[in-house]
mmCIF file with all atom_site columns, C-alpha atoms in Angstrom:
data_model
loop_
_atom_site.group_PDB
_atom_site.id
_atom_site.type_symbol
_atom_site.label_atom_id
_atom_site.label_alt_id
_atom_site.label_comp_id
_atom_site.label_asym_id
_atom_site.label_entity_id
_atom_site.label_seq_id
_atom_site.pdbx_PDB_ins_code
_atom_site.Cartn_x
_atom_site.Cartn_y
_atom_site.Cartn_z
_atom_site.occupancy
_atom_site.B_iso_or_equiv
_atom_site.pdbx_formal_charge
_atom_site.auth_seq_id
_atom_site.auth_comp_id
_atom_site.auth_asym_id
_atom_site.auth_atom_id
_atom_site.pdbx_PDB_model_num
ATOM 1   C CA . MET R 1 1   ? 8.476   21.756  61.866 1.00 34.00 ? 1   MET R CA 1
ATOM 2   C CA . LYS R 1 2   ? 5.113   20.162  62.603 1.00 43.00 ? 2   LYS R CA 1
ATOM 3   C CA . GLU R 1 3   ? 4.940   16.583  63.810 1.00 43.00 ? 3   GLU R CA 1
ATOM 4   C CA . LYS R 1 4   ? 3.303   13.991  61.613 1.00 49.00 ? 4   LYS R CA 1
ATOM 5   C CA . SER R 1 5   ? -0.171  13.011  62.707 1.00 51.00 ? 5   SER R CA 1
ATOM 6   C CA . ARG R 1 6   ? -0.498  9.253   62.887 1.00 73.00 ? 6   ARG R CA 1
ATOM 7   C CA . GLU R 1 7   ? -3.633  7.385   63.877 1.00 81.00 ? 7   GLU R CA 1
ATOM 8   C CA . LEU R 1 8   ? -3.274  3.908   65.314 1.00 92.00 ? 8   LEU R CA 1
ATOM 9   C CA . SER R 1 9   ? -5.899  1.236   65.858 1.00 92.00 ? 9   SER R CA 1
ATOM 10  C CA . GLU R 1 10  ? -6.349  -0.203  69.362 1.00 92.00 ? 10  GLU R CA 1
ATOM 11  C CA . ASN R 1 11  ? -4.235  -3.253  68.478 1.00 96.00 ? 11  ASN R CA 1
ATOM 12  C CA . GLU R 1 12  ? -1.539  -1.099  66.880 1.00 96.00 ? 12  GLU R CA 1
ATOM 13  C CA . TRP R 1 13  ? -1.346  0.904   70.122 1.00 95.00 ? 13  TRP R CA 1
ATOM 14  C CA . VAL R 1 14  ? -0.774  -2.297  72.081 1.00 96.00 ? 14  VAL R CA 1
ATOM 15  C CA . ILE R 1 15  ? 2.000   -3.373  69.747 1.00 97.00 ? 15  ILE R CA 1
ATOM 16  C CA . ILE R 1 16  ? 3.772   -0.037  69.422 1.00 97.00 ? 16  ILE R CA 1
ATOM 17  C CA . GLN R 1 17  ? 3.796   0.484   73.180 1.00 97.00 ? 17  GLN R CA 1
ATOM 18  C CA . THR R 1 18  ? 5.491   -2.889  73.524 1.00 97.00 ? 18  THR R CA 1
ATOM 19  C CA . VAL R 1 19  ? 7.962   -2.037  70.768 1.00 98.00 ? 19  VAL R CA 1
ATOM 20  C CA . TRP R 1 20  ? 8.781   1.314   72.422 1.00 98.00 ? 20  TRP R CA 1
ATOM 21  C CA . GLU R 1 21  ? 9.532   -0.587  75.608 1.00 97.00 ? 21  GLU R CA 1
ATOM 22  C CA . LEU R 1 22  ? 11.645  -3.338  74.026 1.00 97.00 ? 22  LEU R CA 1
ATOM 23  C CA . GLU R 1 23  ? 13.120  -1.896  70.833 1.00 95.00 ? 23  GLU R CA 1
ATOM 24  C CA . PRO R 1 24  ? 14.829  -3.101  68.848 1.00 96.00 ? 24  PRO R CA 1
ATOM 25  C CA . CYS R 1 25  ? 12.937  -6.348  69.159 1.00 97.00 ? 25  CYS R CA 1
ATOM 26  C CA . ALA R 1 26  ? 11.825  -9.341  67.140 1.00 97.00 ? 26  ALA R CA 1
ATOM 27  C CA . ALA R 1 27  ? 8.182   -10.288 66.593 1.00 96.00 ? 27  ALA R CA 1
ATOM 28  C CA . PRO R 1 28  ? 8.456   -13.363 68.873 1.00 96.00 ? 28  PRO R CA 1
ATOM 29  C CA . THR R 1 29  ? 9.653   -11.078 71.677 1.00 97.00 ? 29  THR R CA 1
ATOM 30  C CA . VAL R 1 30  ? 6.609   -8.841  71.229 1.00 97.00 ? 30  VAL R CA 1
ATOM 31  C CA . GLN R 1 31  ? 4.258   -11.812 71.101 1.00 97.00 ? 31  GLN R CA 1
ATOM 32  C CA . GLU R 1 32  ? 5.777   -13.223 74.273 1.00 96.00 ? 32  GLU R CA 1
ATOM 33  C CA . ALA R 1 33  ? 5.532   -9.863  76.066 1.00 96.00 ? 33  ALA R CA 1
ATOM 34  C CA . LEU R 1 34  ? 1.844   -9.644  75.163 1.00 96.00 ? 34  LEU R CA 1
ATOM 35  C CA . GLN R 1 35  ? 1.023   -13.240 76.047 1.00 92.00 ? 35  GLN R CA 1
ATOM 36  C CA . ARG R 1 36  ? -0.338  -12.348 79.500 1.00 89.00 ? 36  ARG R CA 1
ATOM 37  C CA . THR R 1 37  ? -2.658  -9.592  78.301 1.00 93.00 ? 37  THR R CA 1
ATOM 38  C CA . LYS R 1 38  ? -3.431  -10.717 74.753 1.00 94.00 ? 38  LYS R CA 1
ATOM 39  C CA . ASN R 1 39  ? -3.726  -14.291 73.678 1.00 91.00 ? 39  ASN R CA 1
ATOM 40  C CA . TRP R 1 40  ? -2.459  -13.568 70.178 1.00 95.00 ? 40  TRP R CA 1
ATOM 41  C CA . ALA R 1 41  ? -0.694  -16.207 68.151 1.00 95.00 ? 41  ALA R CA 1
ATOM 42  C CA . TYR R 1 42  ? 2.757   -15.400 66.808 1.00 95.00 ? 42  TYR R CA 1
ATOM 43  C CA . THR R 1 43  ? 1.370   -15.207 63.264 1.00 96.00 ? 43  THR R CA 1
ATOM 44  C CA . THR R 1 44  ? -1.179  -12.597 64.350 1.00 96.00 ? 44  THR R CA 1
ATOM 45  C CA . VAL R 1 45  ? 1.484   -10.410 65.955 1.00 97.00 ? 45  VAL R CA 1
ATOM 46  C CA . LYS R 1 46  ? 3.852   -10.809 63.000 1.00 97.00 ? 46  LYS R CA 1
ATOM 47  C CA . THR R 1 47  ? 1.114   -9.939  60.489 1.00 97.00 ? 47  THR R CA 1
ATOM 48  C CA . MET R 1 48  ? 0.105   -6.837  62.457 1.00 97.00 ? 48  MET R CA 1
ATOM 49  C CA . MET R 1 49  ? 3.722   -5.723  62.780 1.00 97.00 ? 49  MET R CA 1
ATOM 50  C CA . ASP R 1 50  ? 4.361   -6.205  59.064 1.00 96.00 ? 50  ASP R CA 1
ATOM 51  C CA . ARG R 1 51  ? 1.262   -4.119  58.274 1.00 96.00 ? 51  ARG R CA 1
ATOM 52  C CA . MET R 1 52  ? 2.525   -1.449  60.655 1.00 96.00 ? 52  MET R CA 1
ATOM 53  C CA . VAL R 1 53  ? 5.796   -1.384  58.706 1.00 96.00 ? 53  VAL R CA 1
ATOM 54  C CA . LYS R 1 54  ? 3.840   -0.778  55.483 1.00 95.00 ? 54  LYS R CA 1
ATOM 55  C CA . LYS R 1 55  ? 1.909   2.042   57.203 1.00 93.00 ? 55  LYS R CA 1
ATOM 56  C CA . GLY R 1 56  ? 5.153   3.666   58.326 1.00 94.00 ? 56  GLY R CA 1
ATOM 57  C CA . LEU R 1 57  ? 4.554   3.029   62.031 1.00 96.00 ? 57  LEU R CA 1
ATOM 58  C CA . LEU R 1 58  ? 7.402   0.525   62.472 1.00 97.00 ? 58  LEU R CA 1
ATOM 59  C CA . LYS R 1 59  ? 10.684  -0.034  60.692 1.00 97.00 ? 59  LYS R CA 1
ATOM 60  C CA . THR R 1 60  ? 12.751  -3.185  60.359 1.00 97.00 ? 60  THR R CA 1
ATOM 61  C CA . LYS R 1 61  ? 16.392  -4.085  60.239 1.00 96.00 ? 61  LYS R CA 1
ATOM 62  C CA . LYS R 1 62  ? 17.563  -7.536  59.187 1.00 94.00 ? 62  LYS R CA 1
ATOM 63  C CA . LEU R 1 63  ? 20.218  -9.066  61.421 1.00 92.00 ? 63  LEU R CA 1
ATOM 64  C CA . ARG R 1 64  ? 21.359  -12.417 60.030 1.00 92.00 ? 64  ARG R CA 1
ATOM 65  C CA . ASN R 1 65  ? 18.082  -14.355 59.687 1.00 91.00 ? 65  ASN R CA 1
ATOM 66  C CA . ILE R 1 66  ? 15.927  -12.272 62.045 1.00 93.00 ? 66  ILE R CA 1
ATOM 67  C CA . TYR R 1 67  ? 14.070  -9.016  61.594 1.00 95.00 ? 67  TYR R CA 1
ATOM 68  C CA . LEU R 1 68  ? 14.337  -6.476  64.387 1.00 97.00 ? 68  LEU R CA 1
ATOM 69  C CA . TYR R 1 69  ? 11.534  -3.960  64.704 1.00 98.00 ? 69  TYR R CA 1
ATOM 70  C CA . SER R 1 70  ? 11.696  -0.442  66.058 1.00 98.00 ? 70  SER R CA 1
ATOM 71  C CA . ALA R 1 71  ? 9.251   2.429   66.115 1.00 97.00 ? 71  ALA R CA 1
ATOM 72  C CA . ALA R 1 72  ? 9.143   4.705   63.087 1.00 96.00 ? 72  ALA R CA 1
ATOM 73  C CA . ILE R 1 73  ? 7.091   7.271   65.004 1.00 95.00 ? 73  ILE R CA 1
ATOM 74  C CA . THR R 1 74  ? 7.556   8.899   68.369 1.00 94.00 ? 74  THR R CA 1
ATOM 75  C CA . LYS R 1 75  ? 5.177   8.709   71.297 1.00 94.00 ? 75  LYS R CA 1
ATOM 76  C CA . SER R 1 76  ? 4.398   12.361  70.681 1.00 92.00 ? 76  SER R CA 1
ATOM 77  C CA . GLU R 1 77  ? 3.427   11.694  67.046 1.00 91.00 ? 77  GLU R CA 1
ATOM 78  C CA . ALA R 1 78  ? 1.207   8.795   68.074 1.00 93.00 ? 78  ALA R CA 1
ATOM 79  C CA . ARG R 1 79  ? -0.475  10.818  70.815 1.00 91.00 ? 79  ARG R CA 1
ATOM 80  C CA . ARG R 1 80  ? -1.037  13.704  68.429 1.00 90.00 ? 80  ARG R CA 1
ATOM 81  C CA . GLY R 1 81  ? -2.781  11.386  65.987 1.00 88.00 ? 81  GLY R CA 1
ATOM 82  C CA . GLU R 1 82  ? -4.968  9.985   68.758 1.00 89.00 ? 82  GLU R CA 1
ATOM 83  C CA . ILE R 1 83  ? -5.939  13.420  70.063 1.00 90.00 ? 83  ILE R CA 1
ATOM 84  C CA . MET R 1 84  ? -6.682  14.706  66.565 1.00 89.00 ? 84  MET R CA 1
ATOM 85  C CA . LYS R 1 85  ? -8.855  11.662  65.849 1.00 89.00 ? 85  LYS R CA 1
ATOM 86  C CA . THR R 1 86  ? -10.805 12.181  69.082 1.00 89.00 ? 86  THR R CA 1
ATOM 87  C CA . LEU R 1 87  ? -11.097 15.901  68.439 1.00 91.00 ? 87  LEU R CA 1
ATOM 88  C CA . ARG R 1 88  ? -12.555 15.281  64.963 1.00 91.00 ? 88  ARG R CA 1
ATOM 89  C CA . ARG R 1 89  ? -14.909 12.496  66.040 1.00 91.00 ? 89  ARG R CA 1
ATOM 90  C CA . ALA R 1 90  ? -16.271 13.873  69.281 1.00 93.00 ? 90  ALA R CA 1
ATOM 91  C CA . PHE R 1 91  ? -15.894 17.648  68.956 1.00 93.00 ? 91  PHE R CA 1
ATOM 92  C CA . ASP R 1 92  ? -15.995 18.396  65.218 1.00 93.00 ? 92  ASP R CA 1
ATOM 93  C CA . GLY R 1 93  ? -12.325 19.360  65.376 1.00 90.00 ? 93  GLY R CA 1
ATOM 94  C CA . ALA R 1 94  ? -12.832 22.178  67.917 1.00 92.00 ? 94  ALA R CA 1
ATOM 95  C CA . VAL R 1 95  ? -10.547 22.403  70.951 1.00 89.00 ? 95  VAL R CA 1
ATOM 96  C CA . THR R 1 96  ? -12.710 24.676  73.110 1.00 90.00 ? 96  THR R CA 1
ATOM 97  C CA . PRO R 1 97  ? -15.672 22.261  73.416 1.00 91.00 ? 97  PRO R CA 1
ATOM 98  C CA . MET R 1 98  ? -13.259 19.465  74.332 1.00 89.00 ? 98  MET R CA 1
ATOM 99  C CA . MET R 1 99  ? -11.627 21.541  77.052 1.00 86.00 ? 99  MET R CA 1
ATOM 100 C CA . GLN R 1 100 ? -15.057 22.677  78.268 1.00 88.00 ? 100 GLN R CA 1
ATOM 101 C CA . PHE R 1 101 ? -16.114 19.030  78.513 1.00 88.00 ? 101 PHE R CA 1
ATOM 102 C CA . LEU R 1 102 ? -13.003 18.132  80.528 1.00 84.00 ? 102 LEU R CA 1
ATOM 103 C CA . VAL R 1 103 ? -13.425 21.102  82.878 1.00 83.00 ? 103 VAL R CA 1
ATOM 104 C CA . GLU R 1 104 ? -17.157 20.640  83.406 1.00 87.00 ? 104 GLU R CA 1
ATOM 105 C CA . ASN R 1 105 ? -16.815 16.916  84.079 1.00 84.00 ? 105 ASN R CA 1
ATOM 106 C CA . ASP R 1 106 ? -14.080 17.309  86.714 1.00 81.00 ? 106 ASP R CA 1
ATOM 107 C CA . GLN R 1 107 ? -11.505 15.579  84.551 1.00 79.00 ? 107 GLN R CA 1
ATOM 108 C CA . ILE R 1 108 ? -8.737  18.048  85.418 1.00 85.00 ? 108 ILE R CA 1
ATOM 109 C CA . SER R 1 109 ? -7.012  18.049  88.802 1.00 88.00 ? 109 SER R CA 1
ATOM 110 C CA . ASP R 1 110 ? -5.889  21.207  90.618 1.00 89.00 ? 110 ASP R CA 1
ATOM 111 C CA . LYS R 1 111 ? -2.284  20.367  89.750 1.00 93.00 ? 111 LYS R CA 1
ATOM 112 C CA . GLU R 1 112 ? -3.245  20.004  86.062 1.00 90.00 ? 112 GLU R CA 1
ATOM 113 C CA . TYR R 1 113 ? -5.070  23.380  86.145 1.00 88.00 ? 113 TYR R CA 1
ATOM 114 C CA . VAL R 1 114 ? -1.864  25.039  87.348 1.00 92.00 ? 114 VAL R CA 1
ATOM 115 C CA . GLU R 1 115 ? 0.186   23.321  84.633 1.00 93.00 ? 115 GLU R CA 1
ATOM 116 C CA . LEU R 1 116 ? -2.353  24.158  81.907 1.00 89.00 ? 116 LEU R CA 1
ATOM 117 C CA . ASP R 1 117 ? -2.391  27.781  83.001 1.00 91.00 ? 117 ASP R CA 1
ATOM 118 C CA . ARG R 1 118 ? 1.428   27.851  82.831 1.00 94.00 ? 118 ARG R CA 1
ATOM 119 C CA . LEU R 1 119 ? 1.348   26.322  79.329 1.00 92.00 ? 119 LEU R CA 1
ATOM 120 C CA . ILE R 1 120 ? -1.282  28.784  78.097 1.00 91.00 ? 120 ILE R CA 1
ATOM 121 C CA . GLN R 1 121 ? 0.644   31.787  79.456 1.00 94.00 ? 121 GLN R CA 1
ATOM 122 C CA . SER R 1 122 ? 3.867   30.499  77.898 1.00 94.00 ? 122 SER R CA 1
ATOM 123 C CA . SER R 1 123 ? 2.136   30.012  74.544 1.00 92.00 ? 123 SER R CA 1
ATOM 124 C CA . ARG R 1 124 ? 0.700   33.530  74.679 1.00 93.00 ? 124 ARG R CA 1
ATOM 125 C CA . ARG R 1 125 ? 4.162   34.986  75.317 1.00 93.00 ? 125 ARG R CA 1
ATOM 126 C CA . ARG R 1 126 ? 5.617   33.057  72.345 1.00 92.00 ? 126 ARG R CA 1
ATOM 127 C CA . ARG R 1 127 ? 2.817   34.276  70.068 1.00 91.00 ? 127 ARG R CA 1
ATOM 128 C CA . LYS R 1 128 ? 3.351   37.879  71.135 1.00 90.00 ? 128 LYS R CA 1
ATOM 129 C CA . ARG R 1 129 ? 7.087   37.590  70.427 1.00 89.00 ? 129 ARG R CA 1
ATOM 130 C CA . LYS R 1 130 ? 6.394   36.108  66.984 1.00 86.00 ? 130 LYS R CA 1
ATOM 131 C CA . LYS R 1 131 ? 3.934   38.904  66.146 1.00 86.00 ? 131 LYS R CA 1
ATOM 132 C CA . ALA R 1 132 ? 6.396   41.523  67.332 1.00 87.00 ? 132 ALA R CA 1
ATOM 133 C CA . LYS R 1 133 ? 9.092   40.147  64.991 1.00 83.00 ? 133 LYS R CA 1
ATOM 134 C CA . LYS R 1 134 ? 6.857   40.500  61.919 1.00 74.00 ? 134 LYS R CA 1
#
């Protein structure tokens, strides 16, 4: 089953990362956690979180007179959406030019090269097994 691709705005990223860290949590808790880095009023945080609920990024649960928020998407789903957005915007949706850019601009460490090679080889083996089953 493929993961959902979800794109988040910069501010939504800030909020969902805080929610992932604190969930389940109330909006005042999120606002307080962000006070040092963002000078957002409680109403700003609450409005953004409510919009994120409508977008399917957060979910709520009412406990007495307070709403507790938790993530409706995983970190993997959020990252996938971010990568796909970047891929479309900067590389017309093509993976090879993106990887070429990273390699040519020394953005990949030796350790990452080894891990990428392992991942590519593993993916090739899986594809061969799938083709052999058909």
